[in-house]
Short mmCIF file of C-alpha atoms and ligand atoms in Angstrom, two decimals:
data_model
loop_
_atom_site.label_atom_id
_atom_site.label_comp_id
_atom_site.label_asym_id
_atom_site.label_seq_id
_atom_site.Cartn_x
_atom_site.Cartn_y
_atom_site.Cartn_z
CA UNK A 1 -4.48 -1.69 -35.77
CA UNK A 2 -6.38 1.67 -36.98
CA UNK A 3 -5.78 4.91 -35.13
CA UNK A 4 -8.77 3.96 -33.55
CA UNK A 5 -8.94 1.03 -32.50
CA UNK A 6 -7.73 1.75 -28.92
CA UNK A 7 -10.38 3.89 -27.79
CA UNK A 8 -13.26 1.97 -28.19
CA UNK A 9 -15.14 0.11 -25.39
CA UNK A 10 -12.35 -3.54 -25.48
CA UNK A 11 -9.59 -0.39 -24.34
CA UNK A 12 -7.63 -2.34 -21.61
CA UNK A 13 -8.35 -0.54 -18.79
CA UNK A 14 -5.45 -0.28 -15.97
CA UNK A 15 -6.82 -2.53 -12.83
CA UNK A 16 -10.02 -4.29 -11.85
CA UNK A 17 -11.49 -5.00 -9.00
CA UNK A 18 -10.87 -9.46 -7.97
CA UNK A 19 -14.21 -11.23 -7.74
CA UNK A 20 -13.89 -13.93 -4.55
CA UNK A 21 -15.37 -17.18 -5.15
CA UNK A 22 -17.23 -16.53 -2.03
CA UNK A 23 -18.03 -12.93 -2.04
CA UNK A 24 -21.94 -12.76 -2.62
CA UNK A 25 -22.86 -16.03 -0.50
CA UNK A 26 -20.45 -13.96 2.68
CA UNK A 27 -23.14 -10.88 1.71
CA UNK A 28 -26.00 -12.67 1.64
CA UNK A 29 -25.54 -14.16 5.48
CA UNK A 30 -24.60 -10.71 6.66
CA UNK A 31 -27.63 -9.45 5.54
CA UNK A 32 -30.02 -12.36 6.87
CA UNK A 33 -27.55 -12.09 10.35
CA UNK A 34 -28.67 -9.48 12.87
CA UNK A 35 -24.65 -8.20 12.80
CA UNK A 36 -24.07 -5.80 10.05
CA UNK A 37 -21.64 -3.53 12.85
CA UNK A 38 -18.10 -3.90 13.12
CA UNK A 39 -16.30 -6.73 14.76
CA UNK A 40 -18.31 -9.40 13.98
CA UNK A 41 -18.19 -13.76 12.63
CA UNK A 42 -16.82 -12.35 9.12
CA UNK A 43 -14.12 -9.49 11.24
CA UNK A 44 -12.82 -12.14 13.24
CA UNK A 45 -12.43 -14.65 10.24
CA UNK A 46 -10.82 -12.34 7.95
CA UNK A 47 -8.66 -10.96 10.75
CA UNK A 48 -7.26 -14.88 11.20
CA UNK A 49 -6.36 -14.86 7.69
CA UNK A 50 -5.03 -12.11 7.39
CA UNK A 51 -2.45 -13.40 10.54
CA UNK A 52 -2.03 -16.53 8.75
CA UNK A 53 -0.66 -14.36 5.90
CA UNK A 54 1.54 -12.40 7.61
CA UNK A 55 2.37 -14.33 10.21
CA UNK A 56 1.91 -11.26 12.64
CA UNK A 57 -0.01 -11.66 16.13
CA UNK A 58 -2.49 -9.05 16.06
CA UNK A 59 -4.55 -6.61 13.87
CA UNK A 60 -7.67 -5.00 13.88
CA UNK A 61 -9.27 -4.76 10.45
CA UNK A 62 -9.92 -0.81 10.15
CA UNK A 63 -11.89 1.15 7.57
CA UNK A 64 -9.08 2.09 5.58
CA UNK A 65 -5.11 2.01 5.56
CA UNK A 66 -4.99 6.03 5.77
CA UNK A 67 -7.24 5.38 9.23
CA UNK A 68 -4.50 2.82 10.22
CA UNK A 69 -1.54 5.38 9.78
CA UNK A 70 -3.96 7.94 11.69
CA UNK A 71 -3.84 5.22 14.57
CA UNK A 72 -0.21 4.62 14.18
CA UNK A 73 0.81 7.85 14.64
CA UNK A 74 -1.59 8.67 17.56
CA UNK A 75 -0.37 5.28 19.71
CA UNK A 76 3.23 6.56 19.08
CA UNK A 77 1.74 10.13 20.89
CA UNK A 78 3.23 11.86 18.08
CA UNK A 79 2.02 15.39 18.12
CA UNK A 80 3.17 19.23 17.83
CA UNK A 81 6.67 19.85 17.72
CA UNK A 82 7.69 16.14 16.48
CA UNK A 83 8.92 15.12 13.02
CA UNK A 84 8.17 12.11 11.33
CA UNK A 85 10.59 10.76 8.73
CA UNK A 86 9.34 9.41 5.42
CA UNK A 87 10.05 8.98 2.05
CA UNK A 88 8.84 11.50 -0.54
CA UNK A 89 7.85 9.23 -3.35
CA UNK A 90 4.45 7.55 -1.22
CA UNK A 91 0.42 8.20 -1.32
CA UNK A 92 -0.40 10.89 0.69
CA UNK A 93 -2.30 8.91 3.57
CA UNK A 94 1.36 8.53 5.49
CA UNK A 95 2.48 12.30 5.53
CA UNK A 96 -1.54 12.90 6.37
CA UNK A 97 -1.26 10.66 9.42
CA UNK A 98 1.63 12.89 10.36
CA UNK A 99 0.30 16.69 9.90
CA UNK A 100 -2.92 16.13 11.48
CA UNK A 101 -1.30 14.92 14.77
CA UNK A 102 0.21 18.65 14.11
CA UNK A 103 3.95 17.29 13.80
CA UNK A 104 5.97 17.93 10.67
CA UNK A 105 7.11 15.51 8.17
CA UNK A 106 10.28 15.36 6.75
CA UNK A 107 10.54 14.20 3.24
CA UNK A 108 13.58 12.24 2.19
CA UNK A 109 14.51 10.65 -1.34
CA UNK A 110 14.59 7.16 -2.34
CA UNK A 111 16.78 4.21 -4.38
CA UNK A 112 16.55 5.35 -7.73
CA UNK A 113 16.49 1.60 -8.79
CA UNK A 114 13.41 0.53 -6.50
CA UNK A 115 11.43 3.94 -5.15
CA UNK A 116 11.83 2.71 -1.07
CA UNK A 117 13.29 5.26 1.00
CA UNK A 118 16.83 5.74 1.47
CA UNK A 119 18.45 4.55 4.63
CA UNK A 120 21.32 7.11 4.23
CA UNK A 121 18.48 9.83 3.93
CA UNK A 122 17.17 8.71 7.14
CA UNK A 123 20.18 8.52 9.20
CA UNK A 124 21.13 11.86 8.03
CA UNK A 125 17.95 13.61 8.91
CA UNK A 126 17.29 11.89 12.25
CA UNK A 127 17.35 14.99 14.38
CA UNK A 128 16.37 15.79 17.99
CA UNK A 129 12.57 15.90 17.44
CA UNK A 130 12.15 12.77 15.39
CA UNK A 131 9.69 10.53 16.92
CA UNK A 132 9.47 7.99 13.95
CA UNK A 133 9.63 6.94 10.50
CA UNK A 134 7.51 5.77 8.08
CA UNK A 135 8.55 3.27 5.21
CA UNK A 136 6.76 1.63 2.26
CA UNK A 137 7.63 -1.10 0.59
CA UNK A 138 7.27 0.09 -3.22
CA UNK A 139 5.36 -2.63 -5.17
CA UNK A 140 6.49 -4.56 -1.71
CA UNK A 141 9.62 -4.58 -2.73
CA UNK A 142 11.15 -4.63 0.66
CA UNK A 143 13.09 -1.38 1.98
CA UNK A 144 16.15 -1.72 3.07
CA UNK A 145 15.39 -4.01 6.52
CA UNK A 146 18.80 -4.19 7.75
CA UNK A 147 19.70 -0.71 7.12
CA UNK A 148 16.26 0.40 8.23
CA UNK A 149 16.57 -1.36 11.49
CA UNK A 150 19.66 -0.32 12.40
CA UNK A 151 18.79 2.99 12.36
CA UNK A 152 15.69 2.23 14.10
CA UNK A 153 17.86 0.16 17.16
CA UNK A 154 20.74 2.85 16.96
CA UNK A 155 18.15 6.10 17.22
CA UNK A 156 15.79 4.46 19.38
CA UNK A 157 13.28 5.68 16.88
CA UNK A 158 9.93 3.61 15.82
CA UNK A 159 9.27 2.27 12.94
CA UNK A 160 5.40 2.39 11.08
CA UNK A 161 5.37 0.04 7.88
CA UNK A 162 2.58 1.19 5.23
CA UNK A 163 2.35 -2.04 3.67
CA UNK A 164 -0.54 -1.04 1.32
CA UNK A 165 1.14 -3.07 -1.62
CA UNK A 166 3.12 -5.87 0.04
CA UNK A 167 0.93 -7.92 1.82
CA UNK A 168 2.26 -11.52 2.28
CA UNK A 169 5.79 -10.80 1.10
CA UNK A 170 8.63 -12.80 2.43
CA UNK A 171 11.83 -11.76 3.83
CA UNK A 172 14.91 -13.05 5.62
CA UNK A 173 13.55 -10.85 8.50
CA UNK A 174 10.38 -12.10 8.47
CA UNK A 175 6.88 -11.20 6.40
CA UNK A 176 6.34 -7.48 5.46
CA UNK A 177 3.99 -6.07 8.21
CA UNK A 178 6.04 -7.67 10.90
CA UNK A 179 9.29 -5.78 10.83
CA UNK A 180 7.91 -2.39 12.09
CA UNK A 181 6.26 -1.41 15.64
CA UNK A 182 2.98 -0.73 13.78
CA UNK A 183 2.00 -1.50 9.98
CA UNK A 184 -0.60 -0.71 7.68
CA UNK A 185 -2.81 -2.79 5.28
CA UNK A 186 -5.33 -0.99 2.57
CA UNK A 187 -7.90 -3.20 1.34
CA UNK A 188 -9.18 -0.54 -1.36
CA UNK A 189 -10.26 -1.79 -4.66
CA UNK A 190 -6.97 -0.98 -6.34
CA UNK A 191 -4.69 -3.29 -4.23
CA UNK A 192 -4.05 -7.41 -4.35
CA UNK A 193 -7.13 -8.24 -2.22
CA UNK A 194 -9.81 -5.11 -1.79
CA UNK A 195 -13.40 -4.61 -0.16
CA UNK A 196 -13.94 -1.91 -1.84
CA UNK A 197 -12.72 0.23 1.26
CA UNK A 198 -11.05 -1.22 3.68
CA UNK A 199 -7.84 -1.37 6.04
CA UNK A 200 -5.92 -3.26 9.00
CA UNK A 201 -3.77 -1.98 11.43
CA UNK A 202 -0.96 -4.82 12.38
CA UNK A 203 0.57 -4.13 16.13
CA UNK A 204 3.79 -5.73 16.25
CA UNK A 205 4.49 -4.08 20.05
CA UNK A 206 1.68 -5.77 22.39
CA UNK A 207 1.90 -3.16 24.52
CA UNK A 208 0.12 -0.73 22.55
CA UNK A 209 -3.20 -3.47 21.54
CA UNK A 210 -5.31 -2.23 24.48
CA UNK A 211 -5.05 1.56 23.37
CA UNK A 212 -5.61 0.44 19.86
CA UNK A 213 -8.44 -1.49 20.63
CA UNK A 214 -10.13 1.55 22.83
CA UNK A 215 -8.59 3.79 19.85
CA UNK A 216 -10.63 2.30 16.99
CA UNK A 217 -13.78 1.86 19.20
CA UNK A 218 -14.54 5.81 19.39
CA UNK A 219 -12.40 6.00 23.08
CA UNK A 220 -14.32 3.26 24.56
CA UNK A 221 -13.74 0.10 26.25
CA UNK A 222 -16.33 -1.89 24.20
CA UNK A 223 -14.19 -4.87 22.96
CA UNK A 224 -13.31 -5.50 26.76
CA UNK A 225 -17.29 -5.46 27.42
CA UNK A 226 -17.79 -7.61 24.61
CA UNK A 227 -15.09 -10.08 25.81
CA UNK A 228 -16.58 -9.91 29.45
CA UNK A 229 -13.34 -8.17 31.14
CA UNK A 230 -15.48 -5.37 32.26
CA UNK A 231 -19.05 -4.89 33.26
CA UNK A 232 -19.89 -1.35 31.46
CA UNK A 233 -17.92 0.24 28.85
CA UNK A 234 -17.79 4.00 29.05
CA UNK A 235 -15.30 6.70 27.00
CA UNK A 236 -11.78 6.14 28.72
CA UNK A 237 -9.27 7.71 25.95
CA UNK A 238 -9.64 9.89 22.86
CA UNK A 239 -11.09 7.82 19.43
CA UNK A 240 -12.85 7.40 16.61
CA UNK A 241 -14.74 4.92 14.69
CA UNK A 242 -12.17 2.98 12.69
CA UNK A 243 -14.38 -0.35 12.63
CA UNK A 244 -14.96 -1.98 9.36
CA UNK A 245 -18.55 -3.09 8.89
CA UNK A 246 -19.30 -6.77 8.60
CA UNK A 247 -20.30 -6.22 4.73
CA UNK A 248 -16.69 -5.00 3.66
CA UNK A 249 -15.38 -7.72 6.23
CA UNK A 250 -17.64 -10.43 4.53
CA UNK A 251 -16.16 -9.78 0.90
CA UNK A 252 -12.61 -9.13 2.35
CA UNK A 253 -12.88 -13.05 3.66
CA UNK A 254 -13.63 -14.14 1.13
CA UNK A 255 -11.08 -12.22 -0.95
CA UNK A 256 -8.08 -13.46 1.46
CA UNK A 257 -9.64 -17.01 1.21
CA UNK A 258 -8.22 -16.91 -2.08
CA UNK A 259 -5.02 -14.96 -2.01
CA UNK A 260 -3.10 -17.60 -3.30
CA UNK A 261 -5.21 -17.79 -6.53
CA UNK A 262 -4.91 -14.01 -6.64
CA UNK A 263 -1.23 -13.75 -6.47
CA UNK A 264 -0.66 -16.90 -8.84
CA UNK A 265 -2.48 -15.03 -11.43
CA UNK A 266 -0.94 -11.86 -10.24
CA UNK A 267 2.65 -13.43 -10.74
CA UNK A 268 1.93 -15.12 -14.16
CA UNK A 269 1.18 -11.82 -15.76
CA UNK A 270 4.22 -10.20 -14.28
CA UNK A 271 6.09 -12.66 -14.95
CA UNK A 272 5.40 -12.53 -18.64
CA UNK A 273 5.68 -8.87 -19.08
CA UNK A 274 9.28 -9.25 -17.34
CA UNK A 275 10.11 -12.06 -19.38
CA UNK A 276 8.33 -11.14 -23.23
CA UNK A 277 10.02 -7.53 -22.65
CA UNK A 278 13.25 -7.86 -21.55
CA UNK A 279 15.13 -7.66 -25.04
CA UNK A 280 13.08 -4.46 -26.08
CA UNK A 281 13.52 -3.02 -22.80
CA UNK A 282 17.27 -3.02 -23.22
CA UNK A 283 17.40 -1.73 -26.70
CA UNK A 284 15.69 1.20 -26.00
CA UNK A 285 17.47 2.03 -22.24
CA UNK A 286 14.21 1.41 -20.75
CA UNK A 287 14.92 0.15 -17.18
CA UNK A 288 11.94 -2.69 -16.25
CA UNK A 289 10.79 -3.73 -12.34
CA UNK A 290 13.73 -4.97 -11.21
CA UNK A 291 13.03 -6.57 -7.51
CA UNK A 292 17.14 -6.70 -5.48
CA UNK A 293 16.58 -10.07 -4.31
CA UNK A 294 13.57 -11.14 -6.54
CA UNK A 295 11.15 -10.43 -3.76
CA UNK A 296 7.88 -8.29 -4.47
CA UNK A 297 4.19 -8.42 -4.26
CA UNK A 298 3.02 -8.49 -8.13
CA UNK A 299 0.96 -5.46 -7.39
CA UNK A 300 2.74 -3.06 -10.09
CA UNK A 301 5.12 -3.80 -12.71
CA UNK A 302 6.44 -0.92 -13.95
CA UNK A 303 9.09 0.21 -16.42
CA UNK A 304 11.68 3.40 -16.05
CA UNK A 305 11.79 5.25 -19.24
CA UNK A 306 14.80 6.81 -20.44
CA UNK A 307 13.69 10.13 -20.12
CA UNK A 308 11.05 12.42 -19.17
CA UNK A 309 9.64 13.54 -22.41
CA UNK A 310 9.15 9.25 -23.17
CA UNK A 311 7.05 8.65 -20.10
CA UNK A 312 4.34 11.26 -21.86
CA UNK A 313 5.44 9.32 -25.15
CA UNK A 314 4.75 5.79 -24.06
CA UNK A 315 1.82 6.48 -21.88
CA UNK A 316 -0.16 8.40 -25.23
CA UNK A 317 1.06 5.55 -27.21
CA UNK A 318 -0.54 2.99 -24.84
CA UNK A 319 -3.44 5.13 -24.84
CA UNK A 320 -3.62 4.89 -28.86
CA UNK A 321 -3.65 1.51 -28.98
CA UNK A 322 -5.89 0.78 -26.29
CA UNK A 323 -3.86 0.40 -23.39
CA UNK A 324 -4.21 2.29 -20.33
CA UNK A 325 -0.97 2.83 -18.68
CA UNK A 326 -0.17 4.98 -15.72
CA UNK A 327 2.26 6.88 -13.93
CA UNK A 328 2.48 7.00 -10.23
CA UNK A 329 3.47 9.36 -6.78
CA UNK A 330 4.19 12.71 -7.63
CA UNK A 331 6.94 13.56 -4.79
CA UNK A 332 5.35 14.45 -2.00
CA UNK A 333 7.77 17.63 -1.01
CA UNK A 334 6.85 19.00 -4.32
CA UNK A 335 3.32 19.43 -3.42
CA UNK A 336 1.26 22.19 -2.17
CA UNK A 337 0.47 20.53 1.42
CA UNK A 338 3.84 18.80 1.51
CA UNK A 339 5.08 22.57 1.50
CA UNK A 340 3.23 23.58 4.21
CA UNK A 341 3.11 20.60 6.42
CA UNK A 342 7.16 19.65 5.56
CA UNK A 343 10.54 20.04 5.03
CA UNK A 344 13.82 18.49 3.29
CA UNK A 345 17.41 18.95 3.92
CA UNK A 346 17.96 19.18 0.17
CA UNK A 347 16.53 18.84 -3.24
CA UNK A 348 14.92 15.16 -3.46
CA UNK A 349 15.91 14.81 -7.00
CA UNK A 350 16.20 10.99 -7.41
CA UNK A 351 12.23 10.56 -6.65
CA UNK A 352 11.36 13.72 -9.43
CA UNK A 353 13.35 11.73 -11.48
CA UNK A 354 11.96 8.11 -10.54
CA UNK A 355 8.39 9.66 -10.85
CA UNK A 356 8.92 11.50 -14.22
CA UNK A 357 10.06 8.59 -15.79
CA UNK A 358 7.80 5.67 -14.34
CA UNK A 359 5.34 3.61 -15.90
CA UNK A 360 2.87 0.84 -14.88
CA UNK A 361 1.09 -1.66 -16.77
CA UNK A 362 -2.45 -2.37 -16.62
CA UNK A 363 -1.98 -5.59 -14.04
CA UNK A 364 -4.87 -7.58 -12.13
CA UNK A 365 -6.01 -11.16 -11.10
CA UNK A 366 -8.05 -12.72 -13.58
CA UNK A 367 -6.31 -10.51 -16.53
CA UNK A 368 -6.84 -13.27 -19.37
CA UNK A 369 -3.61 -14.52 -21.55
CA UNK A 370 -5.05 -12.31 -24.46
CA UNK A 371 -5.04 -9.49 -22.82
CA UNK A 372 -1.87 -9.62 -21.52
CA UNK A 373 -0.62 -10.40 -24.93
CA UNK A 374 -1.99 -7.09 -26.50
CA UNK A 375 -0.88 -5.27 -23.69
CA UNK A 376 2.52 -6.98 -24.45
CA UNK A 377 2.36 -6.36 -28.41
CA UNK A 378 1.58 -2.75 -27.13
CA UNK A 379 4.55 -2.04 -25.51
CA UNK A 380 6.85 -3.92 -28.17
CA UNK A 381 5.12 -1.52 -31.22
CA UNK A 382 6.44 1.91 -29.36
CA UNK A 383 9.57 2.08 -31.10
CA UNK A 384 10.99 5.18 -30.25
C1 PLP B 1 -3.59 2.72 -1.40
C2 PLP B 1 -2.52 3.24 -0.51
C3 PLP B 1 -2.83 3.91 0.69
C4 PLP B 1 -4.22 4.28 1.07
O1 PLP B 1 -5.02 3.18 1.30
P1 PLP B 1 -6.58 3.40 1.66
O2 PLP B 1 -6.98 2.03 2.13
O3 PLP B 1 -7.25 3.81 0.41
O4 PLP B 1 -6.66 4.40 2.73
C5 PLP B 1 -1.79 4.29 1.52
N1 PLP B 1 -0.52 4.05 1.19
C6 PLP B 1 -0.18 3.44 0.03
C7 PLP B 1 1.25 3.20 -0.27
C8 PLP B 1 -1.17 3.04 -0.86
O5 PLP B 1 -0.83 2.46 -2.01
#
């Protein structure tokens, strides 16, 4: 391959959106219905499939996963003077979710062998104002569950799940989404199954569904109107609009009608990369996705470089053969708003590391066996 060669329009890029078999014929009878609003034939569809996935008992399908950790933290009455524990190495909708409820988050470090939180982290900086923590399943690898909810149980202290990678994932304790009080889907066009925008909040406690409902329908009781519990709706509590309109909820059914497709393809492709680089992974120290129990989501694979300088090394020499490549999470704690809005008991230097050293490979459904091949003969030609 020329110098060249990479940039030019076949680059690989690093995702792409999943077309649904289904997607334009779901538009088409939104637009010919008069129900474009929220909470309508395709809502309620997609929010039963989305059950049937996770196997929880209720969700409302919100406009985005950030707007689902808003919720969470709001039905938990979080607000000024709480902490929130979470782990440093996230996206920055969780610690968001926190700071504008006007508590403070506290940032704690993770496995270096996974990125998920560390349950001795937690239990160490459980204090007298925490009011919950917040966990994310990395790639949905699973967190710790049994360390997690022990300290949960022993603290009396809530857990919120963001679950924005691991939807459908398996576990001895049950499916990811269903372990915490509250947990968080994001259905934006760089996870498993997207509309575009899109999110679900998952309410594991049925105590809290009313408020949610009332919540996400700007403070109102509208979905008890619609369901013919009460004769007027009016404002009874504080909300916003968190409704997902019937177009994202039309392509999001159809995108969770074929979710097995999705992660089938999902899994051959990560499969292959763990298998076809194993042997030059080792002789170079480079430390591939390696799930503890095999369990994960196929939504990154990812590969631990041996140092610093080599993640800036491999990433270029992706680039310059035509393979976009990416890091991830810079550390929250490290960040301007993470200053302001947080705090750590000590130097969180196993997530500078993890994040300095990380790399993920381009990785979507419908990536064809080429592709993955030259992203694989791309990888096996950086030789340093
Ligand atoms: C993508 C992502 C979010 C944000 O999801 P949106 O639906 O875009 O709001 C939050 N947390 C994690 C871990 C994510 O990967």
């Amino acid at each position: 391959m020329t110098a060249s060669a990479g940039v030019g329009a076949d680059a690989i890029p690093f995702s792409r959106p999943f077309r649904a078999k289904n997607d334009l014929r779901n538009l088409e009878r939104v637009l010919e219905s008069d129900h474009a609003h929220g909470d309508g034939a395709f809502t309620r569809s997609a929010t039963g499939r989305l059950l049937t996935i996770t196997d929880a008992r209720n969700a409302l399908l919100t406009t985005s996963c950030t707007h689902a950790l808003e919720m969470s933290t709001r039905l938990l009455g979080i607000g000024p003077g709480d902490e929130v524990i979470l782990p440093t190495f996230t996206f920055p909708s969780a610690a968001n979710a926190i700071a504008l409820t006007g508590a403070r988050c506290v940032f704690v470090d993770i496995d270096p062998a996974s990125g998920n939180i560390d349950p001795e982290q937690v239990d160490e900086a459980v204090g007298a104002h925490t009011k919950a923590v917040i966990v994310m399943h990395y790639g949905g690898m699973p967190v710790d569950l049994d360390a997690m909810t022990d300290i949960s149980t022993r603290h009396g202290i809530p857990i919120i799940e963001d679950n924005a990678h691991g939807l459908g994932v398996s576990t001895a304790a049950g499916v990811l989404g269903t372990i915490g009080v509250l947990a968080t889907q994001s259905f934006h066009d760089t996870k498993n199954v997207h509309c575009g925008e899109g999110g679900a909040l998952i309410i594991n406690d049925a105590s809290l569904v009313e408020r949610a409902e009332i919540m996400r329908e700007k403070g109102t009781n509208r979905s008890q109107f619609l369901r013919g519990q009460v004769d007027k709706y009016s404002w009874v509590d504080l909300g916003s609009s968190y409704l997902m309109s019937e177009f994202n909820a039309a392509v999001l059914d159809a995108q969770l009608e074929d979710f097995v497709e999705i992660q089938a393809s999902r899994f051959a492709i990560w499969d292959r990369y763990a298998t076809e680089l194993a042997e030059w992974a080792a002789e170079r120290g480079i430390a591939p996705m390696n799930p503890a129990g095999g369990v994960h989501a196929a939504h990154v694979f990812f590969l631990l470089m041996p140092d610093w300088a080599a993640q800036e090394a491999f990433i270029g020499h992706l680039r310059h053969v035509g393979v976009t490549a990416t890091f991830h999470y810079v550390p929250l704690d490290t960040s301007p708003a993470g200053r302001e809005f947080g705090r750590t008991l000590r130097q969180l230097d196993r997530a500078e590391d993890f994040s300095r050293r990380l790399v993920r490979l381009p990785l979507w459904a419908g990536m064809t066996e080429s592709q993955v091949g030259r992203v694989i003969a791309a990888a096996l030609s950086y030789t340093e």
